[in-house]
Structure formats: C-alpha cells, structure tokens
Amino acid sequence: MTKADIIRDVHEKIGVSKSDAARFVESVLDIIKDTLAGGEDVKISGFGKLSIREKTARRGRNPQTGQEIEISSRKVLTFKSSQVLKKALNS
Amino acid sequence: MNKSELIDALSKKEDLTEKQAADIVGLMFKSFSNQLKSGGRIEIRGFGSFVVRDYDAYTGRNPKTGGTIQVAPKRLPFFKVGKELKERVNAGR
C-alpha cells in the first residue's frame, strides 16, 4: 500500500475529488511530520504512537573493518503499536 | 498530539468541518490497520514504512520478581522511518 492507494481510498469512500483527496492525505502526513519534527509525540488511538527518543553518543565498531567509531548522539523515531492493533494482528 | 488534535489541525488547515476531517483521519488509519492485519506493508515516501514482523517465543524474565516467564510468539507492526522525516526529526525542524 502506497500513498496513491490511500488517496484512492479517501476519494472513493469519502466522496471527495481525487485532487482534494490527494491534498487532504498530504496535509495529514504533513501535520504529523511537522509535529514530530518539533519534538512532540503523535498518538493515534487504535493504531499506535510515534515518539522521539534521544540516543546518547556511544562507541561503535564497523563490523566489516573492525575499526572503532564514535556514534554521535541523535534523535530517532520509534513506533509503538496500540493494544487494539496488537490484538488484531494476533487473533 | 492525539487523534482529535490531528483532526482539529486538519479541519483548520483545509477548511473542513470537524466531521469531514474526522472521517478522513479515521479512514486513513483504518486502512493502515486493515493493510497490516492482512499482512501487507504500507510505504509512504518521505514518511516511512510499516511492516508486520513475526517474533518467536522466548523465555523472558519479570524484572521485578526475577521469575521466568514464557513469552508466546507474536506479530507486531514495525515502523522504519523514511529518510526525509528521519533527517527532520534529528535536526528538530
């Protein structure tokens, strides 16, 4: 499933034009992205939660060469499934 | 931000009624869930992808009591962040 499938879904089931459906889907994704980029979590009940985690710097190793490298501190995005979705996947 | 705040933001941004915005947001995540339930993947350029991963059973430990527990095999959605969003999150803008 790609963005095109989601847009088609919105177009057919909500009954808005294809171009409107495309704009609305894009807007939803943009709002979510802007919120996450601003450091705020996004929680969608029944689906799951996207949250930002701060990773501290650590020493790593290049598995191919064995050379030690410094992995700098960074922010990563993690997803946690809601209980509802988890149950649905396991039933 | 939660679902109703997302609906609110969409209705303001696109000049939609709360009901229309709620229908759109609701449908999008319903489609996502259905896709994952059928074992399929979701791939959104610039955002990320969701896939279902199978996890084997394992013997776990209750960190509080130290007792061992059997964890049954399970399926969980896994999210891999897209390049654009990954960079934005890390840069904080």
Short mmCIF file of C-alpha atoms in Angstrom, two decimals:
data_model
loop_
_atom_site.label_atom_id
_atom_site.label_comp_id
_atom_site.label_asym_id
_atom_site.label_seq_id
_atom_site.Cartn_x
_atom_site.Cartn_y
_atom_site.Cartn_z
CA MET A 1 0.00 0.00 0.00
CA THR A 2 1.37 3.38 -1.01
CA LYS A 3 0.18 6.96 -0.81
CA ALA A 4 -1.68 6.51 -4.10
CA ASP A 5 -3.79 3.69 -2.57
CA ILE A 6 -4.63 5.82 0.47
CA ILE A 7 -5.64 8.73 -1.76
CA ARG A 8 -7.87 6.42 -3.82
CA ASP A 9 -9.46 5.10 -0.62
CA VAL A 10 -10.24 8.64 0.58
CA HIS A 11 -11.52 9.62 -2.89
CA GLU A 12 -13.85 6.60 -3.15
CA LYS A 13 -15.06 6.23 0.42
CA ILE A 14 -15.33 9.87 1.49
CA GLY A 15 -16.61 11.05 -1.88
CA VAL A 16 -14.23 13.94 -2.48
CA SER A 17 -12.44 14.62 -5.78
CA LYS A 18 -9.15 12.88 -6.46
CA SER A 19 -7.21 16.13 -6.21
CA ASP A 20 -8.90 17.06 -2.92
CA ALA A 21 -8.24 13.57 -1.56
CA ALA A 22 -4.57 13.94 -2.50
CA ARG A 23 -4.36 17.31 -0.77
CA PHE A 24 -6.07 16.09 2.41
CA VAL A 25 -3.88 12.99 2.71
CA GLU A 26 -0.79 15.10 2.13
CA SER A 27 -1.97 17.54 4.81
CA VAL A 28 -2.49 14.80 7.38
CA LEU A 29 1.01 13.47 6.73
CA ASP A 30 2.48 16.99 6.84
CA ILE A 31 0.81 17.77 10.17
CA ILE A 32 2.17 14.54 11.64
CA LYS A 33 5.66 15.19 10.25
CA ASP A 34 5.73 18.80 11.46
CA THR A 35 4.61 17.74 14.94
CA LEU A 36 7.30 15.04 15.16
CA ALA A 37 9.97 17.38 13.77
CA GLY A 38 9.00 19.82 16.54
CA GLY A 39 9.79 17.11 19.08
CA GLU A 40 6.20 16.25 20.01
CA ASP A 41 4.84 12.67 20.02
CA VAL A 42 1.86 11.71 17.90
CA LYS A 43 -0.59 9.23 19.40
CA ILE A 44 -3.36 7.75 17.28
CA SER A 45 -5.82 5.78 19.39
CA GLY A 46 -6.46 2.33 17.95
CA PHE A 47 -3.28 2.45 15.88
CA GLY A 48 -0.21 3.41 17.84
CA LYS A 49 2.20 6.04 18.99
CA LEU A 50 5.12 7.64 17.19
CA SER A 51 7.60 9.09 19.61
CA ILE A 52 11.00 10.71 19.57
CA ARG A 53 13.80 9.07 21.52
CA GLU A 54 17.07 10.73 22.36
CA LYS A 55 20.03 8.44 21.82
CA THR A 56 23.24 9.26 23.62
CA ALA A 57 26.63 9.02 21.93
CA ARG A 58 28.38 5.66 22.15
CA ARG A 59 31.41 3.84 20.81
CA GLY A 60 30.62 1.57 17.93
CA ARG A 61 32.55 -0.66 15.61
CA ASN A 62 32.45 -1.02 11.89
CA PRO A 63 31.58 -4.73 11.60
CA GLN A 64 33.35 -5.00 8.28
CA THR A 65 36.70 -3.45 9.17
CA GLY A 66 36.61 -3.83 12.97
CA GLN A 67 37.52 -0.18 13.29
CA GLU A 68 36.16 1.69 16.30
CA ILE A 69 33.97 4.67 15.52
CA GLU A 70 32.11 7.25 17.56
CA ILE A 71 28.33 7.12 17.10
CA SER A 72 27.13 10.63 17.91
CA SER A 73 24.04 11.45 19.96
CA ARG A 74 20.91 11.70 17.86
CA LYS A 75 17.15 11.65 17.88
CA VAL A 76 15.31 8.67 16.46
CA LEU A 77 11.67 7.96 15.84
CA THR A 78 10.07 4.85 17.29
CA PHE A 79 6.62 3.34 16.83
CA LYS A 80 4.70 1.50 19.49
CA SER A 81 1.62 -0.42 18.42
CA SER A 82 -1.61 0.18 20.30
CA GLN A 83 -3.09 -2.77 22.19
CA VAL A 84 -6.03 -2.77 19.76
CA LEU A 85 -3.79 -3.21 16.70
CA LYS A 86 -1.57 -5.71 18.51
CA LYS A 87 -4.59 -7.85 19.37
CA ALA A 88 -5.94 -7.61 15.83
CA LEU A 89 -2.62 -8.81 14.41
CA ASN A 90 -2.50 -11.77 16.77
CA SER A 91 -6.06 -13.05 16.59
CA MET B 1 -0.68 15.34 19.67
CA ASN B 2 -3.51 12.83 19.69
CA LYS B 3 -6.10 11.83 17.09
CA SER B 4 -8.61 14.57 17.94
CA GLU B 5 -5.89 17.22 17.84
CA LEU B 6 -4.83 15.90 14.44
CA ILE B 7 -8.45 16.09 13.24
CA ASP B 8 -8.66 19.63 14.57
CA ALA B 9 -5.45 20.66 12.80
CA LEU B 10 -6.65 19.13 9.52
CA SER B 11 -10.05 20.84 9.67
CA LYS B 12 -8.39 24.22 10.23
CA LYS B 13 -5.70 23.75 7.61
CA GLU B 14 -8.05 22.53 4.86
CA ASP B 15 -11.17 24.41 5.94
CA LEU B 16 -13.14 21.20 6.54
CA THR B 17 -15.86 20.52 9.08
CA GLU B 18 -14.80 18.52 12.14
CA LYS B 19 -16.90 15.63 10.80
CA GLN B 20 -15.19 15.63 7.39
CA ALA B 21 -11.75 15.85 8.96
CA ALA B 22 -12.61 13.06 11.41
CA ASP B 23 -13.85 10.85 8.54
CA ILE B 24 -10.62 11.37 6.57
CA VAL B 25 -8.27 10.76 9.50
CA GLY B 26 -10.37 7.81 10.68
CA LEU B 27 -10.36 6.22 7.23
CA MET B 28 -6.61 6.65 6.79
CA PHE B 29 -5.72 4.83 9.99
CA LYS B 30 -8.45 2.23 9.44
CA SER B 31 -6.88 1.49 6.04
CA PHE B 32 -3.44 1.26 7.63
CA SER B 33 -4.71 -1.19 10.26
CA ASN B 34 -6.53 -3.33 7.69
CA GLN B 35 -3.46 -3.46 5.49
CA LEU B 36 -1.29 -4.63 8.40
CA LYS B 37 -3.93 -7.14 9.50
CA SER B 38 -3.83 -8.76 6.07
CA GLY B 39 -0.05 -9.00 6.42
CA GLY B 40 0.70 -6.30 3.86
CA ARG B 41 3.04 -3.37 4.11
CA ILE B 42 2.49 0.37 3.95
CA GLU B 43 5.06 2.53 2.25
CA ILE B 44 4.82 6.31 2.29
CA ARG B 45 7.63 8.18 0.57
CA GLY B 46 9.21 10.79 2.83
CA PHE B 47 7.42 9.43 5.88
CA GLY B 48 8.29 5.81 6.43
CA SER B 49 7.03 2.27 6.10
CA PHE B 50 5.13 -0.14 8.30
CA VAL B 51 5.60 -3.89 8.07
CA VAL B 52 4.43 -6.77 10.24
CA ARG B 53 7.20 -8.75 11.87
CA ASP B 54 6.92 -12.19 13.39
CA TYR B 55 8.57 -12.72 16.74
CA ASP B 56 9.46 -16.18 18.07
CA ALA B 57 8.53 -17.40 21.52
CA TYR B 58 11.19 -16.82 24.15
CA THR B 59 11.80 -17.25 27.85
CA GLY B 60 11.65 -13.87 29.45
CA ARG B 61 12.17 -12.62 32.95
CA ASN B 62 9.98 -10.50 35.13
CA PRO B 63 12.40 -7.71 36.06
CA LYS B 64 10.58 -7.10 39.33
CA THR B 65 10.43 -10.61 40.73
CA GLY B 66 13.20 -12.25 38.71
CA GLY B 67 10.87 -15.14 37.86
CA THR B 68 11.00 -16.63 34.38
CA ILE B 69 8.01 -16.36 32.07
CA GLN B 70 7.25 -17.90 28.69
CA VAL B 71 6.53 -15.26 26.06
CA ALA B 72 4.37 -16.64 23.25
CA PRO B 73 5.21 -15.97 19.60
CA LYS B 74 3.63 -12.77 18.34
CA ARG B 75 3.25 -10.46 15.39
CA LEU B 76 3.94 -6.76 15.80
CA PRO B 77 3.98 -3.83 13.43
CA PHE B 78 7.42 -2.39 12.82
CA PHE B 79 8.00 1.16 11.60
CA LYS B 80 11.00 2.18 9.60
CA VAL B 81 11.33 5.93 9.37
CA GLY B 82 11.80 7.47 5.93
CA LYS B 83 14.88 9.48 5.03
CA GLU B 84 13.23 12.91 4.94
CA LEU B 85 11.41 12.51 8.28
CA LYS B 86 14.47 10.94 9.91
CA GLU B 87 16.55 13.97 8.99
CA ARG B 88 13.89 16.43 10.10
CA VAL B 89 13.42 14.74 13.48
CA ASN B 90 17.14 14.71 14.09
CA ALA B 91 17.51 18.35 13.09
CA GLY B 92 14.44 19.31 15.13
CA ARG B 93 12.65 21.32 12.45
#
